[in-house]
Amino acid sequence: AVNDSEVTPFTVPSYACQRRSTLENHNAVLTDALSLLAENAELSDEDGRGVAFRRAAAVLKALPSAVTNMSQLTGLPCLGGHSLRVIKDILENGTSSEVESTKESERFKALKVLTGIFGVGSKTADRWIREGIHNLQQLRDSGQTLNRAQQAGLEHYDDIKQPVSLAEAEAIRGIVGRAVASVSPEAQIVLTGGFRRGKLTGHDVDFLITHPEEGSEVGLMPKLVSWLESRVSCHLQNVLLICDVIFLCAFQQERIKRCEIKLLALRCRITYSEQDETTASPSTTERRWRAVRVDLVVSPISQFAFALLGWTGSKLFERELRRWAGHEKGMSLSSHALYDNKQGRYIRASSEEEIFAHLGLEFIPPNERNA
Ligand code: GTP
Ligand code: MN
Ligand code: MN
């Protein structure tokens, strides 16, 4: 055992947006435990507690090696009493009793299953649980009225739950790219979200679309959605992709009209040809149909840098950027703009680098925003 006096405490800056968080995590056991408690808090509508656990987990993710001794944590930011108790429990006993009992609790399990349905939030899930609905079968048998998104979410539950691979994301980029090119030849499309941060899987595929000429992006979203809805099949390099849009719901229709954002699921069959074995998944030449969640955002070029930064994530990194802007700089940051509260004016930026500079932060590239 290491003597406490010989232990050098770790140091990290307070805000996640001041840190470089790669996908490498030397403290996965601890961060998985804290993330589970965060998820439980969020599913119970205790967002404040959820954020506290997420911040604590992010600090541990940023450490250069595994924590072995509580004294290494002295002076680290964002580690509250509750998080420290969980960490101590795991370091001493290998597990945290609180985490284990949460994981096993009927309520947590039911909340996870029910909110896993596209279109079902924690409030709806909570109401169902109070009515004795704990799983998908009970929901199907209950005769509850489901909206269109929820019906589709239930129908495609297994597909949506299954992670999207990078190969699938690239294939979908091909088809969405073709759709964009055919409705607006000069428009540009970028992959954002977790895949831009270097993740190899995701719960969805996120795209940001813009047009080099301000104003020409107006009307692009509805055209794009119609194109995708018209059930298309296309060959891209060695990938055959057939897709149709399987769900849209009312609030999304509103969002399409505002030209802002669209969340949809594409039902895709991705067929890799034989000679593409090196880049496609090695053992699969053809996959069955599956539904994949896709987020589409259209941004005017003047807001593009803000949208790119805002949609690249991680969620905690974004939250911390906004907290830094507000608390340390007197500015308001969104995925549309940066506003200087003292000067009472908007600050323009045409790249992510410029936004970091305006915020007085060192530039953190996407693959180091995995807080
Ligand atoms: P996976 O999809 O699981 O790989 O993770 P991810 O990091 O890509 O997460 P997600 O797709 O949920 O979100 C990507 C980014 O989009 C994050 O930075 C979110 O904060 C942002 N985001 C998600 N939903 C919204 C929204 O409704 N509005 C805005 N402005 N941003 C959003
Ligand atoms: Mn995503
Ligand atoms: Mn998304």
mmCIF file with all atom_site columns, C-alpha atoms in Angstrom, residues 223-369:
data_model
loop_
_atom_site.group_PDB
_atom_site.id
_atom_site.type_symbol
_atom_site.label_atom_id
_atom_site.label_alt_id
_atom_site.label_comp_id
_atom_site.label_asym_id
_atom_site.label_entity_id
_atom_site.label_seq_id
_atom_site.pdbx_PDB_ins_code
_atom_site.Cartn_x
_atom_site.Cartn_y
_atom_site.Cartn_z
_atom_site.occupancy
_atom_site.B_iso_or_equiv
_atom_site.pdbx_formal_charge
_atom_site.auth_seq_id
_atom_site.auth_comp_id
_atom_site.auth_asym_id
_atom_site.auth_atom_id
_atom_site.pdbx_PDB_model_num
ATOM 1   C CA . LYS A 1 223 ? -37.073 19.568  -49.523 1.00 0.00 ? 223 LYS A CA 1
ATOM 2   C CA . LEU A 1 224 ? -34.499 17.304  -47.937 1.00 0.00 ? 224 LEU A CA 1
ATOM 3   C CA . VAL A 1 225 ? -37.108 15.518  -45.854 1.00 0.00 ? 225 VAL A CA 1
ATOM 4   C CA . SER A 1 226 ? -39.382 15.024  -48.876 1.00 0.00 ? 226 SER A CA 1
ATOM 5   C CA . TRP A 1 227 ? -36.470 13.565  -50.818 1.00 0.00 ? 227 TRP A CA 1
ATOM 6   C CA . LEU A 1 228 ? -35.687 11.154  -48.003 1.00 0.00 ? 228 LEU A CA 1
ATOM 7   C CA . GLU A 1 229 ? -39.349 10.287  -47.533 1.00 0.00 ? 229 GLU A CA 1
ATOM 8   C CA . SER A 1 230 ? -39.732 9.285   -51.144 1.00 0.00 ? 230 SER A CA 1
ATOM 9   C CA . ARG A 1 231 ? -38.125 5.934   -50.356 1.00 0.00 ? 231 ARG A CA 1
ATOM 10  C CA . VAL A 1 232 ? -34.816 5.964   -52.067 1.00 0.00 ? 232 VAL A CA 1
ATOM 11  C CA . SER A 1 233 ? -32.306 3.401   -52.978 1.00 0.00 ? 233 SER A CA 1
ATOM 12  C CA . CYS A 1 234 ? -28.809 4.303   -53.946 1.00 0.00 ? 234 CYS A CA 1
ATOM 13  C CA . HIS A 1 235 ? -25.445 2.774   -54.612 1.00 0.00 ? 235 HIS A CA 1
ATOM 14  C CA . LEU A 1 236 ? -22.486 4.533   -53.085 1.00 0.00 ? 236 LEU A CA 1
ATOM 15  C CA . GLN A 1 237 ? -19.083 3.044   -53.674 1.00 0.00 ? 237 GLN A CA 1
ATOM 16  C CA . ASN A 1 238 ? -19.640 -0.451  -52.427 1.00 0.00 ? 238 ASN A CA 1
ATOM 17  C CA . VAL A 1 239 ? -22.596 0.271   -50.241 1.00 0.00 ? 239 VAL A CA 1
ATOM 18  C CA . LEU A 1 240 ? -26.206 -0.144  -51.214 1.00 0.00 ? 240 LEU A CA 1
ATOM 19  C CA . LEU A 1 241 ? -28.479 1.833   -49.026 1.00 0.00 ? 241 LEU A CA 1
ATOM 20  C CA . ILE A 1 242 ? -32.208 1.833   -49.165 1.00 0.00 ? 242 ILE A CA 1
ATOM 21  C CA . CYS A 1 243 ? -34.011 4.107   -46.860 1.00 0.00 ? 243 CYS A CA 1
ATOM 22  C CA . ASP A 1 244 ? -37.333 5.570   -46.046 1.00 0.00 ? 244 ASP A CA 1
ATOM 23  C CA . VAL A 1 245 ? -38.316 7.881   -43.289 1.00 0.00 ? 245 VAL A CA 1
ATOM 24  C CA . ILE A 1 246 ? -40.283 6.028   -40.683 1.00 0.00 ? 246 ILE A CA 1
ATOM 25  C CA . PHE A 1 247 ? -41.328 8.658   -38.284 1.00 0.00 ? 247 PHE A CA 1
ATOM 26  C CA . LEU A 1 248 ? -42.123 12.268  -38.007 1.00 0.00 ? 248 LEU A CA 1
ATOM 27  C CA . CYS A 1 249 ? -44.243 13.830  -35.359 1.00 0.00 ? 249 CYS A CA 1
ATOM 28  C CA . ALA A 1 250 ? -46.047 17.096  -34.949 1.00 0.00 ? 250 ALA A CA 1
ATOM 29  C CA . PHE A 1 251 ? -43.381 19.077  -33.131 1.00 0.00 ? 251 PHE A CA 1
ATOM 30  C CA . GLN A 1 252 ? -40.873 17.905  -35.697 1.00 0.00 ? 252 GLN A CA 1
ATOM 31  C CA . GLN A 1 253 ? -43.100 19.119  -38.510 1.00 0.00 ? 253 GLN A CA 1
ATOM 32  C CA . GLU A 1 254 ? -42.982 22.510  -36.802 1.00 0.00 ? 254 GLU A CA 1
ATOM 33  C CA . ARG A 1 255 ? -39.209 22.328  -36.600 1.00 0.00 ? 255 ARG A CA 1
ATOM 34  C CA . ILE A 1 256 ? -38.977 21.467  -40.302 1.00 0.00 ? 256 ILE A CA 1
ATOM 35  C CA . LYS A 1 257 ? -40.942 24.586  -41.165 1.00 0.00 ? 257 LYS A CA 1
ATOM 36  C CA . ARG A 1 258 ? -38.598 26.687  -39.025 1.00 0.00 ? 258 ARG A CA 1
ATOM 37  C CA . CYS A 1 259 ? -35.777 25.191  -41.034 1.00 0.00 ? 259 CYS A CA 1
ATOM 38  C CA . GLU A 1 260 ? -33.932 24.302  -37.891 1.00 0.00 ? 260 GLU A CA 1
ATOM 39  C CA . ILE A 1 261 ? -33.837 20.733  -36.903 1.00 0.00 ? 261 ILE A CA 1
ATOM 40  C CA . LYS A 1 262 ? -35.284 17.427  -37.766 1.00 0.00 ? 262 LYS A CA 1
ATOM 41  C CA . LEU A 1 263 ? -35.058 14.255  -35.798 1.00 0.00 ? 263 LEU A CA 1
ATOM 42  C CA . LEU A 1 264 ? -36.070 11.218  -37.723 1.00 0.00 ? 264 LEU A CA 1
ATOM 43  C CA . ALA A 1 265 ? -35.329 7.588   -38.142 1.00 0.00 ? 265 ALA A CA 1
ATOM 44  C CA . LEU A 1 266 ? -34.236 6.194   -41.427 1.00 0.00 ? 266 LEU A CA 1
ATOM 45  C CA . ARG A 1 267 ? -34.973 2.599   -42.101 1.00 0.00 ? 267 ARG A CA 1
ATOM 46  C CA . CYS A 1 268 ? -31.975 1.374   -43.949 1.00 0.00 ? 268 CYS A CA 1
ATOM 47  C CA . ARG A 1 269 ? -30.689 -1.770  -45.478 1.00 0.00 ? 269 ARG A CA 1
ATOM 48  C CA . ILE A 1 270 ? -26.986 -1.558  -45.860 1.00 0.00 ? 270 ILE A CA 1
ATOM 49  C CA . THR A 1 271 ? -25.437 -4.109  -48.142 1.00 0.00 ? 271 THR A CA 1
ATOM 50  C CA . TYR A 1 272 ? -21.695 -4.284  -48.370 1.00 0.00 ? 272 TYR A CA 1
ATOM 51  C CA . SER A 1 273 ? -20.336 -5.866  -51.493 1.00 0.00 ? 273 SER A CA 1
ATOM 52  C CA . GLU A 1 274 ? -17.767 -8.654  -51.269 1.00 0.00 ? 274 GLU A CA 1
ATOM 53  C CA . GLN A 1 275 ? -14.713 -6.608  -52.229 1.00 0.00 ? 275 GLN A CA 1
ATOM 54  C CA . ASP A 1 276 ? -15.411 -3.998  -49.578 1.00 0.00 ? 276 ASP A CA 1
ATOM 55  C CA . GLU A 1 277 ? -14.627 -6.352  -46.708 1.00 0.00 ? 277 GLU A CA 1
ATOM 56  C CA . THR A 1 278 ? -11.727 -4.221  -45.500 1.00 0.00 ? 278 THR A CA 1
ATOM 57  C CA . THR A 1 279 ? -13.796 -1.140  -44.756 1.00 0.00 ? 279 THR A CA 1
ATOM 58  C CA . ALA A 1 280 ? -17.186 -2.685  -44.091 1.00 0.00 ? 280 ALA A CA 1
ATOM 59  C CA . SER A 1 281 ? -17.632 -4.952  -41.120 1.00 0.00 ? 281 SER A CA 1
ATOM 60  C CA . PRO A 1 282 ? -15.561 -8.017  -41.905 1.00 0.00 ? 282 PRO A CA 1
ATOM 61  C CA . SER A 1 283 ? -18.031 -10.854 -41.552 1.00 0.00 ? 283 SER A CA 1
ATOM 62  C CA . THR A 1 284 ? -21.154 -9.140  -42.835 1.00 0.00 ? 284 THR A CA 1
ATOM 63  C CA . THR A 1 285 ? -21.945 -8.819  -46.481 1.00 0.00 ? 285 THR A CA 1
ATOM 64  C CA . GLU A 1 286 ? -25.592 -8.023  -46.084 1.00 0.00 ? 286 GLU A CA 1
ATOM 65  C CA . ARG A 1 287 ? -27.584 -6.721  -43.205 1.00 0.00 ? 287 ARG A CA 1
ATOM 66  C CA . ARG A 1 288 ? -31.260 -6.910  -42.611 1.00 0.00 ? 288 ARG A CA 1
ATOM 67  C CA . TRP A 1 289 ? -33.321 -3.763  -42.518 1.00 0.00 ? 289 TRP A CA 1
ATOM 68  C CA . ARG A 1 290 ? -32.776 -1.698  -39.451 1.00 0.00 ? 290 ARG A CA 1
ATOM 69  C CA . ALA A 1 291 ? -33.973 1.662   -38.204 1.00 0.00 ? 291 ALA A CA 1
ATOM 70  C CA . VAL A 1 292 ? -31.301 4.244   -37.425 1.00 0.00 ? 292 VAL A CA 1
ATOM 71  C CA . ARG A 1 293 ? -31.917 7.524   -35.649 1.00 0.00 ? 293 ARG A CA 1
ATOM 72  C CA . VAL A 1 294 ? -30.684 10.531  -37.575 1.00 0.00 ? 294 VAL A CA 1
ATOM 73  C CA . ASP A 1 295 ? -30.570 14.153  -36.413 1.00 0.00 ? 295 ASP A CA 1
ATOM 74  C CA . LEU A 1 296 ? -30.490 16.765  -39.140 1.00 0.00 ? 296 LEU A CA 1
ATOM 75  C CA . VAL A 1 297 ? -29.777 20.420  -38.510 1.00 0.00 ? 297 VAL A CA 1
ATOM 76  C CA . VAL A 1 298 ? -29.772 23.135  -41.150 1.00 0.00 ? 298 VAL A CA 1
ATOM 77  C CA . SER A 1 299 ? -27.920 26.304  -40.249 1.00 0.00 ? 299 SER A CA 1
ATOM 78  C CA . PRO A 1 300 ? -27.400 29.596  -42.095 1.00 0.00 ? 300 PRO A CA 1
ATOM 79  C CA . ILE A 1 301 ? -23.708 30.062  -42.867 1.00 0.00 ? 301 ILE A CA 1
ATOM 80  C CA . SER A 1 302 ? -23.523 33.044  -40.457 1.00 0.00 ? 302 SER A CA 1
ATOM 81  C CA . GLN A 1 303 ? -24.385 30.680  -37.568 1.00 0.00 ? 303 GLN A CA 1
ATOM 82  C CA . PHE A 1 304 ? -22.509 27.664  -38.864 1.00 0.00 ? 304 PHE A CA 1
ATOM 83  C CA . ALA A 1 305 ? -19.560 27.786  -36.448 1.00 0.00 ? 305 ALA A CA 1
ATOM 84  C CA . PHE A 1 306 ? -21.922 28.049  -33.475 1.00 0.00 ? 306 PHE A CA 1
ATOM 85  C CA . ALA A 1 307 ? -24.061 25.175  -34.750 1.00 0.00 ? 307 ALA A CA 1
ATOM 86  C CA . LEU A 1 308 ? -20.987 23.043  -35.413 1.00 0.00 ? 308 LEU A CA 1
ATOM 87  C CA . LEU A 1 309 ? -19.639 23.685  -31.922 1.00 0.00 ? 309 LEU A CA 1
ATOM 88  C CA . GLY A 1 310 ? -23.062 23.189  -30.338 1.00 0.00 ? 310 GLY A CA 1
ATOM 89  C CA . TRP A 1 311 ? -23.887 19.934  -32.112 1.00 0.00 ? 311 TRP A CA 1
ATOM 90  C CA . THR A 1 312 ? -20.501 18.266  -31.719 1.00 0.00 ? 312 THR A CA 1
ATOM 91  C CA . GLY A 1 313 ? -20.903 17.733  -27.978 1.00 0.00 ? 313 GLY A CA 1
ATOM 92  C CA . SER A 1 314 ? -20.336 16.058  -25.680 1.00 0.00 ? 314 SER A CA 1
ATOM 93  C CA . LYS A 1 315 ? -23.442 17.190  -23.839 1.00 0.00 ? 315 LYS A CA 1
ATOM 94  C CA . LEU A 1 316 ? -21.440 17.921  -20.721 1.00 0.00 ? 316 LEU A CA 1
ATOM 95  C CA . PHE A 1 317 ? -18.738 19.758  -22.713 1.00 0.00 ? 317 PHE A CA 1
ATOM 96  C CA . GLU A 1 318 ? -21.481 21.969  -24.214 1.00 0.00 ? 318 GLU A CA 1
ATOM 97  C CA . ARG A 1 319 ? -23.067 22.590  -20.845 1.00 0.00 ? 319 ARG A CA 1
ATOM 98  C CA . GLU A 1 320 ? -19.698 23.553  -19.409 1.00 0.00 ? 320 GLU A CA 1
ATOM 99  C CA . LEU A 1 321 ? -18.953 25.888  -22.330 1.00 0.00 ? 321 LEU A CA 1
ATOM 100 C CA . ARG A 1 322 ? -22.228 27.722  -21.669 1.00 0.00 ? 322 ARG A CA 1
ATOM 101 C CA . ARG A 1 323 ? -21.532 27.821  -17.925 1.00 0.00 ? 323 ARG A CA 1
ATOM 102 C CA . TRP A 1 324 ? -18.026 29.201  -18.592 1.00 0.00 ? 324 TRP A CA 1
ATOM 103 C CA . ALA A 1 325 ? -19.415 31.799  -20.991 1.00 0.00 ? 325 ALA A CA 1
ATOM 104 C CA . GLY A 1 326 ? -22.070 32.934  -18.516 1.00 0.00 ? 326 GLY A CA 1
ATOM 105 C CA . HIS A 1 327 ? -20.162 32.789  -15.226 1.00 0.00 ? 327 HIS A CA 1
ATOM 106 C CA . GLU A 1 328 ? -16.644 33.706  -16.300 1.00 0.00 ? 328 GLU A CA 1
ATOM 107 C CA . LYS A 1 329 ? -17.196 35.935  -19.327 1.00 0.00 ? 329 LYS A CA 1
ATOM 108 C CA . GLY A 1 330 ? -20.651 37.504  -18.966 1.00 0.00 ? 330 GLY A CA 1
ATOM 109 C CA . MET A 1 331 ? -21.642 36.042  -22.333 1.00 0.00 ? 331 MET A CA 1
ATOM 110 C CA . SER A 1 332 ? -24.465 33.823  -23.556 1.00 0.00 ? 332 SER A CA 1
ATOM 111 C CA . LEU A 1 333 ? -23.510 30.983  -25.873 1.00 0.00 ? 333 LEU A CA 1
ATOM 112 C CA . SER A 1 334 ? -25.999 28.947  -27.884 1.00 0.00 ? 334 SER A CA 1
ATOM 113 C CA . SER A 1 335 ? -25.827 26.822  -31.015 1.00 0.00 ? 335 SER A CA 1
ATOM 114 C CA . HIS A 1 336 ? -26.907 29.950  -32.929 1.00 0.00 ? 336 HIS A CA 1
ATOM 115 C CA . ALA A 1 337 ? -24.823 32.774  -31.498 1.00 0.00 ? 337 ALA A CA 1
ATOM 116 C CA . LEU A 1 338 ? -22.560 34.299  -28.847 1.00 0.00 ? 338 LEU A CA 1
ATOM 117 C CA . TYR A 1 339 ? -23.897 37.373  -27.090 1.00 0.00 ? 339 TYR A CA 1
ATOM 118 C CA . ASP A 1 340 ? -21.826 39.727  -24.939 1.00 0.00 ? 340 ASP A CA 1
ATOM 119 C CA . ASN A 1 341 ? -24.127 40.748  -22.082 1.00 0.00 ? 341 ASN A CA 1
ATOM 120 C CA . LYS A 1 342 ? -22.027 43.734  -20.969 1.00 0.00 ? 342 LYS A CA 1
ATOM 121 C CA . GLN A 1 343 ? -21.521 45.241  -24.409 1.00 0.00 ? 343 GLN A CA 1
ATOM 122 C CA . GLY A 1 344 ? -25.037 44.287  -25.430 1.00 0.00 ? 344 GLY A CA 1
ATOM 123 C CA . ARG A 1 345 ? -23.999 42.904  -28.791 1.00 0.00 ? 345 ARG A CA 1
ATOM 124 C CA . TYR A 1 346 ? -23.575 39.672  -30.747 1.00 0.00 ? 346 TYR A CA 1
ATOM 125 C CA . ILE A 1 347 ? -20.060 38.487  -31.485 1.00 0.00 ? 347 ILE A CA 1
ATOM 126 C CA . ARG A 1 348 ? -19.484 37.072  -34.937 1.00 0.00 ? 348 ARG A CA 1
ATOM 127 C CA . ALA A 1 349 ? -17.356 34.007  -35.576 1.00 0.00 ? 349 ALA A CA 1
ATOM 128 C CA . SER A 1 350 ? -16.721 31.937  -38.660 1.00 0.00 ? 350 SER A CA 1
ATOM 129 C CA . SER A 1 351 ? -14.865 29.044  -37.044 1.00 0.00 ? 351 SER A CA 1
ATOM 130 C CA . GLU A 1 352 ? -14.852 27.067  -33.807 1.00 0.00 ? 352 GLU A CA 1
ATOM 131 C CA . GLU A 1 353 ? -11.327 28.396  -33.156 1.00 0.00 ? 353 GLU A CA 1
ATOM 132 C CA . GLU A 1 354 ? -12.654 31.967  -33.172 1.00 0.00 ? 354 GLU A CA 1
ATOM 133 C CA . ILE A 1 355 ? -15.408 31.085  -30.696 1.00 0.00 ? 355 ILE A CA 1
ATOM 134 C CA . PHE A 1 356 ? -12.921 29.557  -28.241 1.00 0.00 ? 356 PHE A CA 1
ATOM 135 C CA . ALA A 1 357 ? -10.744 32.664  -28.646 1.00 0.00 ? 357 ALA A CA 1
ATOM 136 C CA . HIS A 1 358 ? -13.698 34.993  -27.929 1.00 0.00 ? 358 HIS A CA 1
ATOM 137 C CA . LEU A 1 359 ? -14.409 32.943  -24.821 1.00 0.00 ? 359 LEU A CA 1
ATOM 138 C CA . GLY A 1 360 ? -10.777 33.221  -23.676 1.00 0.00 ? 360 GLY A CA 1
ATOM 139 C CA . LEU A 1 361 ? -10.320 29.463  -23.890 1.00 0.00 ? 361 LEU A CA 1
ATOM 140 C CA . GLU A 1 362 ? -7.593  27.385  -25.443 1.00 0.00 ? 362 GLU A CA 1
ATOM 141 C CA . PHE A 1 363 ? -8.957  25.615  -28.553 1.00 0.00 ? 363 PHE A CA 1
ATOM 142 C CA . ILE A 1 364 ? -9.988  22.039  -27.812 1.00 0.00 ? 364 ILE A CA 1
ATOM 143 C CA . PRO A 1 365 ? -10.326 19.875  -30.942 1.00 0.00 ? 365 PRO A CA 1
ATOM 144 C CA . PRO A 1 366 ? -13.423 17.639  -31.280 1.00 0.00 ? 366 PRO A CA 1
ATOM 145 C CA . ASN A 1 367 ? -11.651 14.406  -30.310 1.00 0.00 ? 367 ASN A CA 1
ATOM 146 C CA . GLU A 1 368 ? -10.694 16.009  -26.982 1.00 0.00 ? 368 GLU A CA 1
ATOM 147 C CA . ARG A 1 369 ? -14.250 17.132  -26.155 1.00 0.00 ? 369 ARG A CA 1
#
